[in-house]
Coordinates of C-alpha atoms in Angstrom, one line a residue:
X1 CA 0.1 -0.1 0.1
X2 CA 1.5 3.5 -1.1
X3 CA 1.6 6.4 1.0
X4 CA -1.5 8.0 -0.9
X5 CA -3.3 4.8 -0.9
X6 CA -2.8 4.7 3.0
X7 CA -4.0 8.4 3.3
X8 CA -7.0 7.7 1.1
X9 CA -8.0 4.8 3.3
X10 CA -7.6 7.1 6.5
X11 CA -9.9 9.8 5.2
X12 CA -12.5 7.2 4.1
X13 CA -12.6 5.6 7.6
X14 CA -12.8 9.0 9.1
X15 CA -15.7 9.8 7.2
X16 CA -17.5 6.6 8.0
X17 CA -16.6 7.2 11.7
X18 CA -18.8 10.4 11.7
X19 CA -21.9 8.2 11.4
X20 CA -20.8 4.8 12.7
X21 CA -18.8 3.2 15.6
X22 CA -16.9 1.2 13.0
X23 CA -16.3 1.4 9.5
X24 CA -17.4 -0.9 6.8
X25 CA -15.9 -4.4 6.5
X26 CA -14.1 -3.4 3.4
X27 CA -12.4 -0.6 5.2
X28 CA -11.4 -2.7 7.9
X29 CA -10.2 -5.5 5.7
X30 CA -7.9 -2.8 4.0
X31 CA -6.8 -1.4 7.3
X32 CA -5.7 -4.9 8.4
X33 CA -3.6 -5.2 5.2
X34 CA -2.0 -1.8 6.2
X35 CA -1.3 -3.0 9.6
X36 CA 0.1 -6.3 8.7
X37 CA 2.6 -4.8 6.1
X38 CA 4.5 -3.6 9.1
X39 CA 5.4 -7.3 10.2
X40 CA 8.6 -7.7 8.6
X41 CA 9.8 -4.4 9.7
X42 CA 9.0 -4.6 13.4
X43 CA 10.1 -8.3 13.7
X44 CA 13.6 -7.3 12.3
X45 CA 13.9 -4.3 14.4
X46 CA 12.7 -6.5 17.5
X47 CA 15.4 -8.9 16.9
X48 CA 18.0 -6.3 16.8
X49 CA 17.1 -4.5 19.9
X50 CA 16.6 -7.7 21.8
X51 CA 20.3 -8.5 21.4
X52 CA 21.3 -4.8 22.2
X53 CA 19.1 -4.6 25.4
X54 CA 20.2 -8.0 26.7
X55 CA 23.7 -7.1 26.3
X56 CA 23.2 -3.9 28.3
X57 CA 20.9 -5.4 30.9
X58 CA 20.1 -9.1 31.0
X59 CA 16.8 -8.6 33.0
X60 CA 15.6 -6.3 30.3
X61 CA 12.0 -7.0 29.1
X62 CA 11.4 -6.7 25.4
X63 CA 8.1 -7.0 23.5
X64 CA 6.7 -5.6 20.2
X65 CA 3.2 -5.0 18.9
X66 CA 1.4 -3.7 15.9
X67 CA -1.0 -0.9 16.9
X68 CA -4.5 -2.5 17.6
X69 CA -7.4 -1.6 15.3
X70 CA -9.4 -0.2 18.3
X71 CA -6.4 2.3 18.7
X72 CA -6.1 3.2 15.2
X73 CA -9.7 4.2 14.7
X74 CA -9.7 6.0 18.1
X75 CA -6.6 7.9 16.9
X76 CA -8.2 8.8 13.4
X77 CA -11.3 10.1 15.0
X78 CA -9.3 12.3 17.6
X79 CA -6.9 13.7 15.3
X80 CA -8.6 14.8 12.0
X81 CA -5.7 16.5 10.7
X82 CA -3.4 13.4 10.9
X83 CA -2.8 11.3 7.8
X84 CA -2.8 7.5 8.4
X85 CA 0.6 7.4 6.7
X86 CA 1.8 9.9 9.5
X87 CA 1.1 7.7 12.4
X88 CA 4.5 6.8 13.7
X89 CA 3.5 4.5 16.2
X90 CA 1.7 1.8 14.0
X91 CA 4.5 -0.6 14.7
X92 CA 6.4 -0.5 18.0
X93 CA 8.9 -2.1 20.3
X94 CA 9.2 -1.6 24.2
X95 CA 12.2 -2.0 26.3
X96 CA 11.6 -2.2 29.9
X97 CA 14.5 -1.8 32.2
X98 CA 14.7 -2.2 36.1
X99 CA 17.3 0.5 36.6
X100 CA 17.3 3.9 35.0
X101 CA 21.1 3.6 34.6
X102 CA 20.5 1.3 31.5
X103 CA 18.4 3.9 29.7
X104 CA 21.4 6.2 28.6
X105 CA 23.3 3.2 27.3
X106 CA 20.3 2.0 25.5
X107 CA 19.7 5.4 23.8
X108 CA 23.3 5.8 22.9
X109 CA 23.5 2.3 21.3
X110 CA 20.1 2.4 19.4
X111 CA 20.8 5.9 17.9
X112 CA 24.3 4.6 16.5
X113 CA 22.6 1.4 15.4
X114 CA 19.5 2.8 13.6
X115 CA 18.6 5.8 11.4
X116 CA 16.6 7.8 13.8
X117 CA 14.1 10.2 12.3
X118 CA 13.5 11.9 15.6
X119 CA 13.2 11.2 19.2
X120 CA 10.8 12.4 22.1
X121 CA 12.4 12.7 25.6
X122 CA 9.9 12.4 28.2
X123 CA 12.2 11.3 30.9
X124 CA 11.7 14.3 33.3
X125 CA 7.8 14.1 32.9
X126 CA 5.9 12.8 35.9
X127 CA 2.5 12.7 34.6
X128 CA 0.7 11.6 31.3
X129 CA 0.8 8.5 29.2
X130 CA 4.2 9.0 28.2
X131 CA 5.6 9.9 31.5
X132 CA 9.3 8.7 32.3
X133 CA 9.8 7.2 28.8
X134 CA 12.2 7.9 25.7
X135 CA 10.9 7.3 22.4
X136 CA 12.9 6.7 19.2
X137 CA 11.3 7.0 15.9
X138 CA 13.5 5.1 13.3
X139 CA 13.6 4.3 9.8
X140 CA 12.8 0.6 9.4
X141 CA 15.9 -1.5 8.0
X142 CA 13.6 -3.5 5.8
X143 CA 11.5 -0.9 4.2
X144 CA 12.7 2.8 4.5
X145 CA 9.4 4.3 3.9
X146 CA 8.3 2.8 7.3
X147 CA 8.9 4.3 10.6
X148 CA 9.1 2.0 13.8
X149 CA 8.7 3.4 17.5
X150 CA 11.0 2.3 20.2
X151 CA 9.9 2.9 23.7
X152 CA 12.4 2.9 26.4
X153 CA 11.1 3.0 30.1
X154 CA 11.8 1.8 33.6
X155 CA 9.5 -0.9 34.8
X156 CA 8.4 1.5 37.8
X157 CA 7.6 4.1 35.5
X158 CA 5.6 1.8 33.2
X159 CA 3.6 0.7 36.0
X160 CA 2.4 4.2 36.8
X161 CA 1.4 4.6 33.1
X162 CA -0.3 1.2 33.3
X163 CA -2.4 2.5 36.1
X164 CA -4.2 5.1 33.8
X165 CA -5.2 2.1 31.4
X166 CA -6.3 0.1 34.3
X167 CA -8.5 2.9 35.6
X168 CA -9.8 3.5 31.9
X169 CA -10.8 -0.3 31.8
X170 CA -12.3 -0.7 35.3
X171 CA -14.0 2.5 35.5
X172 CA -15.0 3.0 31.8
X173 CA -13.2 6.4 31.6
X174 CA -11.1 7.4 28.7
X175 CA -8.1 9.3 30.3
X176 CA -5.3 7.8 27.8
X177 CA -7.3 9.4 24.9
X178 CA -7.3 12.8 26.8
X179 CA -11.0 12.7 28.2
X180 CA -11.2 15.2 31.3
X181 CA -11.6 13.1 34.6
X182 CA -10.5 15.7 37.3
X183 CA -10.9 13.2 40.4
X184 CA -8.9 10.4 38.7
X185 CA -6.4 12.9 37.3
X186 CA -5.8 14.3 40.9
X187 CA -5.7 10.8 42.2
X188 CA -2.9 9.8 39.5
X189 CA -1.3 13.1 40.2
X190 CA -0.8 12.4 43.8
X191 CA 0.5 8.9 43.2
X192 CA 3.0 10.2 40.7
X193 CA 4.5 12.2 43.8
X194 CA 3.8 9.5 46.5
X195 CA 7.3 9.6 48.3
X196 CA 7.0 13.4 48.8
X197 CA 3.1 13.3 49.9
X198 CA 2.0 15.3 53.2
X199 CA -0.6 13.6 55.6
X200 CA -3.2 16.0 53.9
X201 CA -2.4 15.0 50.4
X202 CA -2.6 11.4 51.3
X203 CA -6.1 12.0 52.8
X204 CA -6.9 13.7 49.5
X205 CA -5.8 10.6 47.8
X206 CA -7.8 8.3 49.9
X207 CA -10.8 10.5 49.7
X208 CA -10.8 10.0 46.0
X209 CA -10.4 6.1 46.5
X210 CA -13.3 5.9 49.0
X211 CA -15.4 8.1 46.6
X212 CA -15.1 5.7 43.6
X213 CA -14.1 2.6 45.7
X214 CA -11.0 2.3 43.8
X215 CA -9.1 -0.2 46.2
X216 CA -12.2 -2.3 46.5
X217 CA -13.0 -2.6 42.8
X218 CA -9.3 -3.2 41.8
X219 CA -9.2 -6.1 44.3
X220 CA -12.3 -7.5 43.0
X221 CA -11.1 -7.5 39.4
X222 CA -7.6 -8.7 40.4
X223 CA -8.0 -11.5 42.6
X224 CA -10.7 -13.0 40.1
X225 CA -8.3 -12.6 37.1
X226 CA -5.2 -13.8 38.9
X227 CA -6.7 -16.9 39.9
X228 CA -8.1 -17.6 36.5
X229 CA -5.1 -16.6 34.5
X230 CA -2.7 -18.8 36.7
X231 CA -4.7 -21.8 35.9
X232 CA -5.0 -20.6 32.1
X233 CA -1.4 -20.3 32.1
X234 CA -0.8 -24.0 32.6
X235 CA -2.4 -24.8 29.2
X236 CA -0.1 -22.2 27.6
X237 CA 3.5 -23.4 26.1
X238 CA 5.1 -19.9 26.0
X239 CA 8.3 -21.3 24.2
X240 CA 6.6 -23.0 21.4
X241 CA 3.9 -20.4 21.1
X242 CA 5.4 -17.2 21.7
X243 CA 2.8 -14.7 20.4
X244 CA 0.0 -13.7 22.7
X245 CA -3.6 -12.6 22.5
X246 CA -4.6 -10.9 25.4
X247 CA -8.3 -9.9 25.9
X248 CA -10.5 -7.9 28.5
X249 CA -14.2 -8.6 27.9
X250 CA -17.0 -6.4 29.1
X251 CA -17.1 -8.2 32.4
X252 CA -13.3 -7.1 33.0
X253 CA -12.4 -10.7 32.8
X254 CA -9.0 -11.3 31.1
X255 CA -8.1 -14.1 28.8
X256 CA -4.8 -15.4 27.3
X257 CA -4.3 -17.3 23.9
X258 CA -1.0 -18.1 22.4
X259 CA 0.1 -18.9 19.0
X260 CA 3.1 -20.4 17.3
X261 CA 3.4 -17.8 14.6
X262 CA 2.7 -14.1 13.8
X263 CA 0.3 -15.0 10.8
X264 CA -1.8 -17.3 13.1
X265 CA -2.0 -14.7 15.8
X266 CA -2.9 -12.1 13.5
X267 CA -5.5 -13.9 11.8
X268 CA -7.1 -14.8 15.2
X269 CA -6.7 -11.1 16.3
X270 CA -8.6 -9.8 13.4
X271 CA -11.2 -12.3 13.8
X272 CA -11.4 -11.5 17.5
X273 CA -11.7 -7.8 17.0
X274 CA -14.7 -8.2 14.6
X275 CA -16.8 -10.8 16.9
X276 CA -16.0 -9.3 20.2
X277 CA -16.4 -5.6 19.5
X278 CA -16.7 -4.9 23.0
X279 CA -13.6 -6.3 24.2
X280 CA -10.2 -4.8 24.4
X281 CA -7.8 -7.1 22.5
X282 CA -3.9 -6.8 22.0
X283 CA -1.7 -9.0 20.2
X284 CA 1.7 -9.0 21.3
X285 CA 5.1 -10.9 21.0
X286 CA 7.7 -10.8 24.0
X287 CA 11.2 -12.0 24.1
X288 CA 11.6 -15.4 26.2
X289 CA 8.3 -15.1 27.7
X290 CA 6.8 -16.2 31.0
X291 CA 4.1 -15.2 33.3
X292 CA 6.0 -12.7 35.1
X293 CA 7.4 -10.7 32.1
X294 CA 4.0 -10.8 30.6
X295 CA 2.3 -9.4 33.8
X296 CA 4.8 -6.9 33.9
X297 CA 4.6 -5.6 30.4
X298 CA 1.0 -5.9 30.0
X299 CA -0.7 -5.1 33.4
X300 CA -3.5 -3.5 32.0
X301 CA -4.3 -6.2 29.6
X302 CA -4.1 -8.9 32.4
X303 CA -5.7 -7.1 35.3
X304 CA -4.1 -9.0 38.0
X305 CA -2.1 -6.7 40.1
X306 CA -0.7 -3.1 40.5
X307 CA 1.5 -1.3 43.0
X308 CA -1.2 0.5 44.1
X309 CA -2.5 -2.2 46.2
X310 CA 0.9 -2.0 48.3
X311 CA 0.4 2.0 48.2
X312 CA -2.9 1.8 49.7
X313 CA -1.8 -0.3 52.6
X314 CA 1.2 2.2 53.3
X315 CA -0.6 5.3 53.0
X316 CA -3.7 4.2 55.1
X317 CA -1.1 3.0 57.7
X318 CA 0.5 6.2 57.7
X319 CA -2.7 8.2 58.0
X320 CA -3.9 6.2 60.7
X321 CA -0.6 6.3 62.9
X322 CA -0.6 10.0 62.4
X323 CA -3.9 10.4 64.0
X324 CA -3.5 7.8 66.7
X325 CA -0.2 9.9 67.6
X326 CA -2.2 13.0 67.6
X327 CA -5.1 11.3 69.7
X328 CA -7.7 12.3 67.2
X329 CA -10.5 10.0 68.0
X330 CA -12.9 11.0 65.0
X331 CA -10.0 10.5 62.6
X332 CA -9.0 7.1 64.0
X333 CA -12.6 5.9 64.0
X334 CA -13.0 7.0 60.6
X335 CA -9.8 5.6 59.1
X336 CA -10.0 2.3 61.0
X337 CA -13.6 1.6 60.0
X338 CA -12.5 2.4 56.2
X339 CA -9.4 0.1 56.5
X340 CA -11.3 -2.9 58.2
X341 CA -14.1 -2.7 55.7
X342 CA -11.8 -3.0 52.8
X343 CA -9.8 -5.7 54.1
X344 CA -13.0 -7.6 55.2
X345 CA -14.1 -7.4 51.7
X346 CA -10.8 -8.8 50.1
X347 CA -10.9 -11.7 52.7
X348 CA -14.4 -12.3 51.6
X349 CA -13.4 -12.4 47.9
X350 CA -10.4 -14.7 48.7
X351 CA -13.1 -17.0 50.4
X352 CA -15.3 -17.2 47.4
X353 CA -12.5 -17.9 45.2
X354 CA -10.9 -20.7 47.5
X355 CA -14.3 -22.5 47.0
X356 CA -14.2 -22.5 43.4
X357 CA -10.4 -23.6 43.6
X358 CA -11.3 -26.4 46.0
X359 CA -14.2 -27.7 43.9
X360 CA -12.0 -27.9 40.8
X361 CA -9.2 -29.6 43.1
X362 CA -6.7 -26.9 42.0
X363 CA -3.8 -26.6 44.4
X364 CA -3.2 -22.7 45.3
X365 CA -1.5 -23.1 48.8
X366 CA 0.0 -20.0 48.3
X367 CA -3.3 -18.2 48.8
X368 CA -3.7 -19.5 52.4
X369 CA -0.7 -17.5 53.3
X370 CA -2.3 -14.6 51.7
X371 CA -5.5 -15.0 53.4
X372 CA -3.8 -15.5 56.7
X373 CA -1.8 -12.3 56.3
X374 CA -4.7 -10.3 55.5
X375 CA -6.4 -11.7 58.8
X376 CA -3.5 -10.8 60.7
X377 CA -3.5 -7.1 59.4
X378 CA -7.2 -7.0 60.0
X379 CA -6.6 -7.9 63.6
X380 CA -3.8 -5.4 64.1
X381 CA -6.3 -2.7 62.9
X382 CA -9.0 -3.8 65.3
X383 CA -6.6 -3.5 68.1
X384 CA -6.2 0.4 67.5
X385 CA -8.7 2.1 69.8
X386 CA -8.9 5.8 70.7
X387 CA -6.3 6.6 73.6
X388 CA -4.7 3.2 73.1
X389 CA -1.8 2.7 70.8
X390 CA -0.6 -1.0 70.6
X391 CA 3.3 -1.6 69.9
X392 CA 3.4 -3.1 66.4
X393 CA 7.0 -3.7 65.5
X394 CA 7.8 -2.7 61.9
X395 CA 9.2 -6.2 61.1
X396 CA 6.0 -7.9 61.8
X397 CA 4.1 -5.6 59.4
X398 CA 3.4 -7.5 56.3
X399 CA 2.7 -6.3 52.9
X400 CA 0.6 -9.2 51.4
X401 CA 0.5 -7.8 47.9
X402 CA 4.1 -7.3 47.7
X403 CA 4.8 -10.8 49.2
X404 CA 2.4 -12.4 46.8
X405 CA 3.0 -10.7 43.7
X406 CA 6.3 -8.8 44.4
X407 CA 8.8 -8.3 41.2

C-alpha cells in the first residue's frame, strides 16, 4: 500500500466514523492489510533491539506489537488532521529496564545502530501517558518508507502509566485518550509524587479512593483474574507459542491465548476484533516469555495486580498512625472503619475464590498464606482504639500484595 493509498484509506475511515462506531468490513479489511504490512519491519527491529538490550541489561523485558485496530480508529477520530501514513506508532517495540542507569546506554546504542528520524524525551515528566519514557522513531531497515517506534522505560514508570489504562478499563473512563476526569487525574497526580506526600495529600488521595471505591474494585477484578489466569497459563506453552492475544472482555475478565507464529496470531486477532467488538484485544510478542514478564509488560491487559495495592496499604497505615499519635478519636474511628471494611471485603473475595478452587481440585496453597496475612493485618487494625496505641513492630508488618506479587 503506497502512502497516498494509506492516506486515502484513513480519510475514508474518518468519514465513516462520523456516522458509525466502526467502518465497513471493506475498510476494516484494508486497514488490516495496512497494519500487517509492518510485520517484517517490526520483527527485524525487534530481533536487533533484543540483542542490544540483553547485552546492556540481561533482565530487560522486550516486546513488540502492531497498533490495535481499535487504537488506530480512535486516533483517526481524535486527530482529524493526522494522515494514516503519518501515524508513527503503528508498529512499535518496547524495552523495559529495572534500573534507570541502563537507559542512557540504550539510547546511545540504538541511535548509533538505526537511522533515527526523531526522538521524544519524556524522562523528566511525571504525569501523562508518556511519563518517564524515551521514544525513538527510526527508519525501518527493511522498508525505508516505514517508521518504527521504540519505547524505553523503567519498569517503575511503566507501572504508573499502566494504572491510567487500568482505571480506564475498570471505571470506563478514557483518560489515555485525553478525556477529562478531574478526580482520577488528581488521584494519579498525587500517586506520581507518593514519596513526598504530606498527610493532608495522602488524605486527599484516600478520599478519592473512597468516593470511587478504587481499592475495593481493583481487588475484585485483580483477585478473580489472577486466580483464573494462573490456571489458564498451565495450558499455554510460551516457548513453542510465543505470540499472545490478551483480551479483556466487558465483564473485566482477562483471557490469554497463544500462537506458534505471527500469521496465525494476527488472523485470530482480526477475527476476535470483529466478533468481540466490546472487548479490548492486544496482540503481542515478547522475548523469552514467561508469566512474570507478561504481567509486568501488560498489566492493563491482564488485570491481576498493581503497585497501588501496596501503596494503599502504606498510605492508610501512615494516616492512621498519624492520627493515633495526635489522639484524634474522630479520625482514628473513620480510618480504622475504612481500612477494616476494605480488608474484610478482600478476605470475603478470597474465600469465594477458594471455594471454586477447592471444587475444581486446584492447588493454590500460597493463597492460604495471603489469606492469613490479611487476617493478621485486620486483627492489628482492630486492636487500635482511641487513646490506646498497641506496640506493633515494623518487622512484623506484612504487605501481602508485595509478598504475593512482588517483582
